[in-house]
Short mmCIF file of N, CA and C in Angstrom, two decimals:
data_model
loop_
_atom_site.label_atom_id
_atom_site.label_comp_id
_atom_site.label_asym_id
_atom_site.label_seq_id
_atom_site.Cartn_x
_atom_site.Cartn_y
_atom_site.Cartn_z
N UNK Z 1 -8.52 -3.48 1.45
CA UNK Z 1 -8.50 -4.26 0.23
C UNK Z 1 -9.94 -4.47 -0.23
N UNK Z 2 -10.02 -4.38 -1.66
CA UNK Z 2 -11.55 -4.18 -2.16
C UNK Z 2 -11.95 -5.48 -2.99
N UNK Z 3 -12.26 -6.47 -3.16
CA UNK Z 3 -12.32 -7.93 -3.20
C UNK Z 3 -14.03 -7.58 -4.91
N UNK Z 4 -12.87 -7.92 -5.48
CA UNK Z 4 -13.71 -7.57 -6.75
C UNK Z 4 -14.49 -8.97 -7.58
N UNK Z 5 -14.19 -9.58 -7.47
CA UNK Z 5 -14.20 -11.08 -7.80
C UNK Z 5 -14.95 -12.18 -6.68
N UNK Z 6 -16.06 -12.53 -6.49
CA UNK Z 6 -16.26 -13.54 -5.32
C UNK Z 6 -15.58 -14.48 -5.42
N UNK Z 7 -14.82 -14.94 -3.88
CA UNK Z 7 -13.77 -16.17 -4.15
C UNK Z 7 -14.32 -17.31 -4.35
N UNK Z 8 -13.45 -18.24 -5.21
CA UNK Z 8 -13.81 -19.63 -5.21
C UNK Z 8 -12.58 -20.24 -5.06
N UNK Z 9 -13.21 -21.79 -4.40
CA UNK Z 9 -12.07 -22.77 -4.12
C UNK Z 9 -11.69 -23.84 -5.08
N UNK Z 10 -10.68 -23.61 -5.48
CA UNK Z 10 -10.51 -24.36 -6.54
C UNK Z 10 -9.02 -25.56 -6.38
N UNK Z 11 -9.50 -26.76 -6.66
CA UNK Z 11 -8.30 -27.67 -6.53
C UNK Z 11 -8.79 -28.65 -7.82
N UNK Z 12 -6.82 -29.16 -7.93
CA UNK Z 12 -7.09 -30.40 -9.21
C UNK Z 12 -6.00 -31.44 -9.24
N UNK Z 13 -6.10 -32.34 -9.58
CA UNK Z 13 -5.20 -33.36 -9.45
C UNK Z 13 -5.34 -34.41 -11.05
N UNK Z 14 -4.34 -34.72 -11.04
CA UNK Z 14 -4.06 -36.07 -12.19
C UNK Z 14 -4.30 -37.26 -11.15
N UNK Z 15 -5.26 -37.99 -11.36
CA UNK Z 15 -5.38 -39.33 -10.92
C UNK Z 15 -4.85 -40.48 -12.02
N UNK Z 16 -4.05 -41.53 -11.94
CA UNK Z 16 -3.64 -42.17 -12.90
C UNK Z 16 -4.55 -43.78 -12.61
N UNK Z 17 -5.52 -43.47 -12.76
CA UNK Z 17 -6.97 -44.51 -13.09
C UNK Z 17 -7.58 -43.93 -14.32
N UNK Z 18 -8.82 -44.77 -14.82
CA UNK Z 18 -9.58 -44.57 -15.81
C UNK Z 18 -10.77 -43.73 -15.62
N UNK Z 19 -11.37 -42.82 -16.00
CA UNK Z 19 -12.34 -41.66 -15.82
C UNK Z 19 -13.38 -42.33 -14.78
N UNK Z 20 -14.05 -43.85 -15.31
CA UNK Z 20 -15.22 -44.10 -14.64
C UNK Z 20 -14.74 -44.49 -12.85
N UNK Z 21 -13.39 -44.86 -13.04
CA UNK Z 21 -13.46 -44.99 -11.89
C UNK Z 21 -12.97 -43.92 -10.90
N UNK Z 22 -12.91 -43.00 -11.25
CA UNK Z 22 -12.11 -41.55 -10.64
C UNK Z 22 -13.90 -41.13 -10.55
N UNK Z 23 -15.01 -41.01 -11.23
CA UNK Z 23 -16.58 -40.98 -11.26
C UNK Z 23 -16.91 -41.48 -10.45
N UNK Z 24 -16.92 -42.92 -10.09
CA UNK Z 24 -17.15 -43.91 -8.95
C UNK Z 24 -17.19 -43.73 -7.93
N UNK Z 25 -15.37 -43.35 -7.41
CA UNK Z 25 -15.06 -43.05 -6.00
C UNK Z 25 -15.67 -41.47 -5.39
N UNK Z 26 -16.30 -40.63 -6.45
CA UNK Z 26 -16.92 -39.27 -5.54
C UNK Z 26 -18.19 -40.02 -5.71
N UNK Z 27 -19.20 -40.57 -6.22
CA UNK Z 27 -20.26 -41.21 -6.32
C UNK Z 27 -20.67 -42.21 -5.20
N UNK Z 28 -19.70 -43.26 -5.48
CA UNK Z 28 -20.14 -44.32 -4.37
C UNK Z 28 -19.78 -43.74 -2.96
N UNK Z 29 -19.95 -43.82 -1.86
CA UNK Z 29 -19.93 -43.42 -0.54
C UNK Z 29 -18.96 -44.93 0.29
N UNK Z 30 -18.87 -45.95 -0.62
CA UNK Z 30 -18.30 -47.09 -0.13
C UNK Z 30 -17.02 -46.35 -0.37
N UNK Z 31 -16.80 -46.38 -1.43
CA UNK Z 31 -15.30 -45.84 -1.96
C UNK Z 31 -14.72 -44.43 -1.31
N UNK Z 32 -15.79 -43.47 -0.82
CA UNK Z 32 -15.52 -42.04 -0.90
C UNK Z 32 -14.66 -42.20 0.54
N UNK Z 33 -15.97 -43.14 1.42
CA UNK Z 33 -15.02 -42.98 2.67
C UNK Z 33 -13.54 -43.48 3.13
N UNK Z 34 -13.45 -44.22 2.17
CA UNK Z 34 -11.75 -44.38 2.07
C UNK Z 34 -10.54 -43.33 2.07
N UNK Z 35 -11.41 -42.08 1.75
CA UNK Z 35 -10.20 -41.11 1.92
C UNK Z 35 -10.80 -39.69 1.74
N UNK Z 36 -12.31 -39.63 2.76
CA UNK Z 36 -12.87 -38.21 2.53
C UNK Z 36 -13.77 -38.34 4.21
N UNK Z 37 -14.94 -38.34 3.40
CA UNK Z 37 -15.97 -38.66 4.90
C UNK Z 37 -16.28 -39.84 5.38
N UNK Z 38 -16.69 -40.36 6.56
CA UNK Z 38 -16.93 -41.45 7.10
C UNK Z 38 -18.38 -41.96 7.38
N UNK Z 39 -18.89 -41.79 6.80
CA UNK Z 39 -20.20 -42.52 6.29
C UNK Z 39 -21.12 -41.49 4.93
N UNK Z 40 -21.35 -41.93 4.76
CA UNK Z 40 -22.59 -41.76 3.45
C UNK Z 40 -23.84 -42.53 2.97
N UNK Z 41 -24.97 -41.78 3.15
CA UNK Z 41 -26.18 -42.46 3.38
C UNK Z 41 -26.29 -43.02 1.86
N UNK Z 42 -25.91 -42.82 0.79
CA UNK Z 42 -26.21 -43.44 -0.23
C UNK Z 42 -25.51 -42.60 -1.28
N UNK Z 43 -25.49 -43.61 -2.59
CA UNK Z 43 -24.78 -43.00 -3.85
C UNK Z 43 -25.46 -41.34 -4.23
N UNK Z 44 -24.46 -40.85 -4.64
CA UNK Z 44 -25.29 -39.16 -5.41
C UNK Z 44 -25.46 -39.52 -6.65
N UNK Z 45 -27.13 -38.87 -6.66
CA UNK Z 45 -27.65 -38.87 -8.05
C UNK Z 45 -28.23 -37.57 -8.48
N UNK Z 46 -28.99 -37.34 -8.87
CA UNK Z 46 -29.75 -36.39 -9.52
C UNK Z 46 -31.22 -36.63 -8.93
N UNK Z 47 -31.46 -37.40 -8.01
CA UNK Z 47 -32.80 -37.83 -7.23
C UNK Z 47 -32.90 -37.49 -5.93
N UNK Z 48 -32.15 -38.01 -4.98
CA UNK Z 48 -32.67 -37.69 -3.91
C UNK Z 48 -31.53 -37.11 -2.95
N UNK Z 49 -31.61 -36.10 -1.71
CA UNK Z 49 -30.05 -35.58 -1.44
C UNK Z 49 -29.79 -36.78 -0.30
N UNK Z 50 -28.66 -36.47 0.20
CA UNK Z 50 -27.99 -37.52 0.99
C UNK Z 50 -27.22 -37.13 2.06
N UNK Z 51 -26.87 -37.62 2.97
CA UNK Z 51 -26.21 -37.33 3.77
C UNK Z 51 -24.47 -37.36 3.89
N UNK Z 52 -23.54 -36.81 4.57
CA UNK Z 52 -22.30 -37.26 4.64
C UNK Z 52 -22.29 -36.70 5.67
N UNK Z 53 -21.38 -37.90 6.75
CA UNK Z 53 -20.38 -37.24 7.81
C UNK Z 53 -19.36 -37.63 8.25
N UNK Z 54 -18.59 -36.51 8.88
CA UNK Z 54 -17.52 -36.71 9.43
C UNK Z 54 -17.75 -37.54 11.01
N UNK Z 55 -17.56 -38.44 11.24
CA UNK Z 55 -17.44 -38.75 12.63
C UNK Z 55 -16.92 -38.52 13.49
N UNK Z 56 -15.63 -38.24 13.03
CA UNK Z 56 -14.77 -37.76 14.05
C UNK Z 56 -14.75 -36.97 14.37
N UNK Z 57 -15.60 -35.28 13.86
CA UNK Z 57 -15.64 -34.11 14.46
C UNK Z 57 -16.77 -33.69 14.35
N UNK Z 58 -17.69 -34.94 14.89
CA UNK Z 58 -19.21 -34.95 14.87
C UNK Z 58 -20.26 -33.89 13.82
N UNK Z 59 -19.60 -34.21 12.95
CA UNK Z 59 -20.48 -33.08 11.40
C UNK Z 59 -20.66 -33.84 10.66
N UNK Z 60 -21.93 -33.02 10.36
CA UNK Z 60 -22.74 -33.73 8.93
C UNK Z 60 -23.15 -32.56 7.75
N UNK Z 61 -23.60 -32.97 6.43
CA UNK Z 61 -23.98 -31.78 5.87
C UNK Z 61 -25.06 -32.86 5.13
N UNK Z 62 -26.12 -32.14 4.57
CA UNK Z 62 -26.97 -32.86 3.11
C UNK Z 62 -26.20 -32.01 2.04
N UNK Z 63 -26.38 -33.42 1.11
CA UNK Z 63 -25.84 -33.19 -0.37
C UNK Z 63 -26.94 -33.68 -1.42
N UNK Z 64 -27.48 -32.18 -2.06
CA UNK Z 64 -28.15 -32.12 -3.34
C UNK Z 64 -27.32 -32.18 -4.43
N UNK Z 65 -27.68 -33.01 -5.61
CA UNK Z 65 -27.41 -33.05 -6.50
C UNK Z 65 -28.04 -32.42 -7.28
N UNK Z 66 -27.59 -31.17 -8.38
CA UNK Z 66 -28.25 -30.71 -9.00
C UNK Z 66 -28.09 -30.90 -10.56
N UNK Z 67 -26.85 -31.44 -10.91
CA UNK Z 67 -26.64 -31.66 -12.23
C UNK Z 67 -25.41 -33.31 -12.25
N UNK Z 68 -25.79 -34.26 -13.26
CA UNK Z 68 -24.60 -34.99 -12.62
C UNK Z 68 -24.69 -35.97 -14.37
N UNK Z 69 -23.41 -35.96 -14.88
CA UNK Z 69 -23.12 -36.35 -16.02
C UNK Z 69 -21.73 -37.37 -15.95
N UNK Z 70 -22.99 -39.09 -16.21
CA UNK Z 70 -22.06 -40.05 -15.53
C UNK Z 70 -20.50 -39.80 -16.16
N UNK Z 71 -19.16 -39.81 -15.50
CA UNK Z 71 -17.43 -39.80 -16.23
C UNK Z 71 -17.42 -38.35 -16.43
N UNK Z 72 -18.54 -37.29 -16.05
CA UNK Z 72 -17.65 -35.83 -16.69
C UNK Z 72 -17.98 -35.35 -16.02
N UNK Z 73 -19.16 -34.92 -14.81
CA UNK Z 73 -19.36 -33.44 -14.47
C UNK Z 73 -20.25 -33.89 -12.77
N UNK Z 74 -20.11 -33.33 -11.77
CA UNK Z 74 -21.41 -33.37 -10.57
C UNK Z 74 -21.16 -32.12 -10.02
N UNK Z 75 -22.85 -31.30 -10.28
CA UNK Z 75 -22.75 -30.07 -9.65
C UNK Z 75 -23.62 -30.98 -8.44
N UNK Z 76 -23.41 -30.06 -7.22
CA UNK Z 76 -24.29 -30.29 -6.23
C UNK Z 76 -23.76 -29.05 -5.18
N UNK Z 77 -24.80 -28.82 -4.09
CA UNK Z 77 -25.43 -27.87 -3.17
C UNK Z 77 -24.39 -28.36 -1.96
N UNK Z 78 -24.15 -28.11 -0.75
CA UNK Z 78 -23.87 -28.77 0.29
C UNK Z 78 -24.10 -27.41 1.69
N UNK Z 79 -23.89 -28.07 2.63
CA UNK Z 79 -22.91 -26.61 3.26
C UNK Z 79 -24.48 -26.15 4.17
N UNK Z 80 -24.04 -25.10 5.31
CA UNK Z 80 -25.08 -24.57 5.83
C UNK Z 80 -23.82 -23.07 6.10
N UNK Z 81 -24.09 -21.97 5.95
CA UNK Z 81 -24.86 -21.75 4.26
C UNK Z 81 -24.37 -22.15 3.12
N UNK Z 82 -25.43 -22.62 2.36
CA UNK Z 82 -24.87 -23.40 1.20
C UNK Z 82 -24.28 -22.88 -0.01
N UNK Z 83 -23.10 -23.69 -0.43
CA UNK Z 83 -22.40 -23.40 -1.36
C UNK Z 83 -22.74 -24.55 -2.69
N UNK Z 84 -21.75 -24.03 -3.60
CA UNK Z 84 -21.83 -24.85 -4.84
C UNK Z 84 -20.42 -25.52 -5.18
N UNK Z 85 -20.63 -26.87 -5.25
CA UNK Z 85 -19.52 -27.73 -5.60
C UNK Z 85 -19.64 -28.00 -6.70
N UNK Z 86 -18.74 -28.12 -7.44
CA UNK Z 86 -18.44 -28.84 -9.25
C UNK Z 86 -17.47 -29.56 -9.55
N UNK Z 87 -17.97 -30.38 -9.69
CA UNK Z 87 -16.29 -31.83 -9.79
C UNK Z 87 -16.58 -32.11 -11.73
N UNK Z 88 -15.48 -31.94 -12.08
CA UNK Z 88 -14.90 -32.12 -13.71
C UNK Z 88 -14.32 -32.94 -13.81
N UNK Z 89 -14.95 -34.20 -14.40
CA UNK Z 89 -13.35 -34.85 -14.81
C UNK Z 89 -13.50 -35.15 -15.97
N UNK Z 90 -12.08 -34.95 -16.43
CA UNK Z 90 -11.62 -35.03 -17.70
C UNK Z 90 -10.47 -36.05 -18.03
N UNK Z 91 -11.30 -36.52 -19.24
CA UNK Z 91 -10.37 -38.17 -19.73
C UNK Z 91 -8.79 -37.72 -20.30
N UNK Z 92 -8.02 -38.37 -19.60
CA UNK Z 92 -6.40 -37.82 -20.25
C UNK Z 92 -5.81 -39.24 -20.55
N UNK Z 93 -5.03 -39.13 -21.82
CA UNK Z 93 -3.89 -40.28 -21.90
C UNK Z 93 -3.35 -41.24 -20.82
N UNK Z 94 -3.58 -42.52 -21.66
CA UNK Z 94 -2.98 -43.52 -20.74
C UNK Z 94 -4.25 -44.24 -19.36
N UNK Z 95 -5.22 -43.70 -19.72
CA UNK Z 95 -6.14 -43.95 -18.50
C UNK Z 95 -6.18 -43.60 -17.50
N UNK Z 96 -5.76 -42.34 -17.80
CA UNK Z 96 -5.61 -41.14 -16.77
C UNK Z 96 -6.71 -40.52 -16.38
N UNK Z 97 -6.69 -39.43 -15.16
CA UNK Z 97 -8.32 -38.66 -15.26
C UNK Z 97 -7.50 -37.27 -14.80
N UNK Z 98 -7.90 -36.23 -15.23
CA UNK Z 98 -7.72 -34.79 -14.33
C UNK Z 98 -9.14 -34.65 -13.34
N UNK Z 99 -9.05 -34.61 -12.12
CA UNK Z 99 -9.59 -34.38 -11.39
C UNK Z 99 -10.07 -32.97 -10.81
N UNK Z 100 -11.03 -31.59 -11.21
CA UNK Z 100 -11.02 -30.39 -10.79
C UNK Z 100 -12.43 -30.39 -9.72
N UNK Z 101 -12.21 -29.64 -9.09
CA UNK Z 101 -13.26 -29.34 -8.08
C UNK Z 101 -13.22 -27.92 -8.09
N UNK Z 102 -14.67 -27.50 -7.78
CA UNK Z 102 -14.12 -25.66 -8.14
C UNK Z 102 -15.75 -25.44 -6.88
N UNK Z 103 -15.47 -24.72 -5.30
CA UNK Z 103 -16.33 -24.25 -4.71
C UNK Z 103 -16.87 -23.45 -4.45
N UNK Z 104 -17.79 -22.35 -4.99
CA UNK Z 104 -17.73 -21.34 -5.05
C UNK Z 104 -19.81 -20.48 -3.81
N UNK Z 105 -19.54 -19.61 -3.98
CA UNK Z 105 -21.36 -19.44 -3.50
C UNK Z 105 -20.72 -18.73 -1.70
N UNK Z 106 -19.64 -18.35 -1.70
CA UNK Z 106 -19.51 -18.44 -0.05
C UNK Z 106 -20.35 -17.13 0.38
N UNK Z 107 -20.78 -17.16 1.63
CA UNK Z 107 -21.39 -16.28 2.12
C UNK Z 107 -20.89 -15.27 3.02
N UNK Z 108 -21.20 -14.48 3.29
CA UNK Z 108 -20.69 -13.36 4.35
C UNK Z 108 -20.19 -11.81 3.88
N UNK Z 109 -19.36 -11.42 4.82
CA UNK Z 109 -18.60 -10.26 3.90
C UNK Z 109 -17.51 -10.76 3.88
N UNK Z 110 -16.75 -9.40 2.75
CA UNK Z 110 -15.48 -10.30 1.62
C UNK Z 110 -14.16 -11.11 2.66
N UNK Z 111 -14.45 -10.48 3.90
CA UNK Z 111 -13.19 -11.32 5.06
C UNK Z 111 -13.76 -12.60 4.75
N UNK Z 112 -14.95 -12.93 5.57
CA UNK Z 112 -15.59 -14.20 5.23
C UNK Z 112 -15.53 -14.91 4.04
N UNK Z 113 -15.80 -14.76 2.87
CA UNK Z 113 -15.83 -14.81 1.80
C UNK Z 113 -14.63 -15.63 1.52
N UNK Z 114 -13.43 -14.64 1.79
CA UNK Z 114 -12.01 -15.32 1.57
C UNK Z 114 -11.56 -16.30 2.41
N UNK Z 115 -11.55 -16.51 3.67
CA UNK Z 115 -11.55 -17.00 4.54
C UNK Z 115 -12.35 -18.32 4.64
N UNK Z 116 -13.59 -18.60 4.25
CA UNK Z 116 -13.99 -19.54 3.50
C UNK Z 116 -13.60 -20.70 2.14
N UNK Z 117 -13.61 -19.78 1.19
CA UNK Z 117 -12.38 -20.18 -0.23
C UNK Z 117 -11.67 -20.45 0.23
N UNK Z 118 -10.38 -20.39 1.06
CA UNK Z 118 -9.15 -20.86 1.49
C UNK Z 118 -9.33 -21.96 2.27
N UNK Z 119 -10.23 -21.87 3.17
CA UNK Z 119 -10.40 -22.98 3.98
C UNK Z 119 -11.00 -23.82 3.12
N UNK Z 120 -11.89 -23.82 2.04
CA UNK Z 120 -12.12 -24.81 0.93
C UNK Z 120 -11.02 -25.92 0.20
N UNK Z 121 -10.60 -24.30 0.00
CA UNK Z 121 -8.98 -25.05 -1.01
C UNK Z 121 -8.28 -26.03 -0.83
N UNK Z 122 -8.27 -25.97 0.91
CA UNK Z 122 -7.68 -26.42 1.73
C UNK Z 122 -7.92 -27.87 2.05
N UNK Z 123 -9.50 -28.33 2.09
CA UNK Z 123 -9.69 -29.35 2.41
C UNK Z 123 -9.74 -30.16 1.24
N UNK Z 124 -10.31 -29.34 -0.22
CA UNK Z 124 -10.31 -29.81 -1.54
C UNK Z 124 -8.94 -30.98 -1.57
N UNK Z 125 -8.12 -29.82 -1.61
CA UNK Z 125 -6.79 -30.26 -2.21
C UNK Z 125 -6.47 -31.44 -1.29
N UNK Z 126 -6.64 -31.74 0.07
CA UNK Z 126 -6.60 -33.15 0.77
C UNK Z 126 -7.32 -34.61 0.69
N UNK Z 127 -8.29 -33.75 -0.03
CA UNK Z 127 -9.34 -35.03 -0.96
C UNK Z 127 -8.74 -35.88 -1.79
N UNK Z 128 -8.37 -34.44 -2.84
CA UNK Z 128 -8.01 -35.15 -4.04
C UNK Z 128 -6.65 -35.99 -4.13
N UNK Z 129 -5.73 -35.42 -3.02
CA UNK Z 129 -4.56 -36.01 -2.34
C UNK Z 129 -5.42 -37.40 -1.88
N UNK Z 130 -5.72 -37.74 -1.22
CA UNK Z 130 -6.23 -38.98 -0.65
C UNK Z 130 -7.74 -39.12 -1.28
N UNK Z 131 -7.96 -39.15 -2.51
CA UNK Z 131 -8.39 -40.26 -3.38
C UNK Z 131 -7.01 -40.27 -4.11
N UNK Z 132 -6.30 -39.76 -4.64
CA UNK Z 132 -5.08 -39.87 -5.33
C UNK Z 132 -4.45 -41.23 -5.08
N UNK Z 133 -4.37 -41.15 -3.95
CA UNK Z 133 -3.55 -42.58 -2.93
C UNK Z 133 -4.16 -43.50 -3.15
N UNK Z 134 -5.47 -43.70 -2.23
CA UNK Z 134 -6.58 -44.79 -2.57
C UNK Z 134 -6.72 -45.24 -3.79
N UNK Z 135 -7.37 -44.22 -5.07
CA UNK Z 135 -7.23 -44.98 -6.43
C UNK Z 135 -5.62 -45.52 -6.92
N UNK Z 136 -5.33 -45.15 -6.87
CA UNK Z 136 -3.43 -45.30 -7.34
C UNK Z 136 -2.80 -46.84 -6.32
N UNK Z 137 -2.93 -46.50 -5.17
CA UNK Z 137 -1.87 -47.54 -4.58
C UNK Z 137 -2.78 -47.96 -3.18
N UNK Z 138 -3.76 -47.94 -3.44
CA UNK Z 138 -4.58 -48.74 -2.20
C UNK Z 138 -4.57 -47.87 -0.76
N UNK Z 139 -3.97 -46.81 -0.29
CA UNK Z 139 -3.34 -46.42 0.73
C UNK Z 139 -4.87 -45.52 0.84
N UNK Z 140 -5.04 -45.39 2.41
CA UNK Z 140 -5.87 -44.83 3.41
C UNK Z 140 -4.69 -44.11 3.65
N UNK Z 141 -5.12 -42.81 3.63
CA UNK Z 141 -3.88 -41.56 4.28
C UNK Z 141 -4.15 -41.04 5.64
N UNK Z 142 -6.08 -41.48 5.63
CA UNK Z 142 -6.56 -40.64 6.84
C UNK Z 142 -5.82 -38.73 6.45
N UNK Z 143 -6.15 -38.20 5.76
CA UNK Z 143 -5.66 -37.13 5.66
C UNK Z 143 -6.72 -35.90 6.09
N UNK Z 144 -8.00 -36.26 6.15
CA UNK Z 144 -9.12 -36.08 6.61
C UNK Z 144 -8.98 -35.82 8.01
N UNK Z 145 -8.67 -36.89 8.85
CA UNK Z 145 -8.97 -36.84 9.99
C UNK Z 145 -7.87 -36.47 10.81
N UNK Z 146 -6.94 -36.57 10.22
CA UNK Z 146 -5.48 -35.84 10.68
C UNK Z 146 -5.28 -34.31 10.55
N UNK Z 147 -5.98 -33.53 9.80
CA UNK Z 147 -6.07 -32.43 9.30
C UNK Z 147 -6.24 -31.68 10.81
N UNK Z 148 -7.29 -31.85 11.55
CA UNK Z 148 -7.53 -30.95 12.47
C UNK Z 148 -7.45 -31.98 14.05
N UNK Z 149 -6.50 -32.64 13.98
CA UNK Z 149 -6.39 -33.73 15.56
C UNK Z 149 -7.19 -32.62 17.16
N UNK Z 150 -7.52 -33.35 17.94
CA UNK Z 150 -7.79 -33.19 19.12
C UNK Z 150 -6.47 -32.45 19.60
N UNK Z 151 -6.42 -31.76 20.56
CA UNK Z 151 -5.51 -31.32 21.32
C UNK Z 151 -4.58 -29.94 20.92
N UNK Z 152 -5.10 -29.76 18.93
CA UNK Z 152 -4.12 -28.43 18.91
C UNK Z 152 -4.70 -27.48 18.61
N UNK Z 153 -4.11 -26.68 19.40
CA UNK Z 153 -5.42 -25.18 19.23
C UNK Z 153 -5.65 -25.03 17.97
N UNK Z 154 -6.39 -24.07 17.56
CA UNK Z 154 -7.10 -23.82 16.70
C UNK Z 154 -7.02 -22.26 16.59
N UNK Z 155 -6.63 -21.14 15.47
CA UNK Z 155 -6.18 -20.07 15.21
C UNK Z 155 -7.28 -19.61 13.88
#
């Protein structure tokens, strides 16, 4: 198979909150860890990069901000090797937000490549699932940390 297209990971969700605060919760690191990573050294801006990690499966990454347009747009860097994240949100009826994330930049050859994207998609789409919850109905899903538990192999 001849992989013509570099993959990207792409996920999206309707959050039924108001834009700034669907902005907020990937911004603030108070809010984020409610239903993504478990600590964050400080808000993302367009100034200085930051840290995030997972605790529970002892990882961290720095996060550059490279473009960030408060209620509509945050490009930023992450990743070792690094990729490119882009979060969109877009204002919908009723005080709604569409939520898109699109990851793209993966490295390797095209197995890798794909294999990466999917595993993106993958964690994307559990984000936006659990901020979904959190903004909407208060709920911690832990969907994060349930994703890959202790004890089951790994394929």
């Amino acid at each position: 198979m001849e992989i013509r297209e570099a993959p990207t990971a792409e996920a999206g969700m309707l959050i039924r909150r108001p834009v700034s605060d669907v902005f907020e919760a990937i911004v603030d690191p108070a809010i984020t860890t409610k239903f993504w990573f478990t600590h964050g050294s400080g808000r993302l801006d367009g100034g200085k990069p930051v840290q995030w990690e997972w605790r529970m499966y002892g990882v961290s990454t720095t996060v550059n901000v490279s473009e960030i347009v408060t209620d509509k747009k945050i490009v930023m860097i992450w990743s070792d090797p690094p990729t490119t994240v882009v979060w969109t949100f877009t204002e919908m009826p009723d005080e709604t937000t569409f939520l898109e994330v699109r990851n793209f930049g993966f490295a390797g050859n095209g197995d890798e490549q794909v294999k990466a994207a999917v595993g993106s998609t993958d964690g994307f789409a559990l984000v936006l699932a659990g901020a979904k919850a959190w903004l909407e109905q208060g709920l911690t899903l832990d969907l994060i940390g349930d994703r890959h538990p202790r004890g089951v192999p790994t394929g």
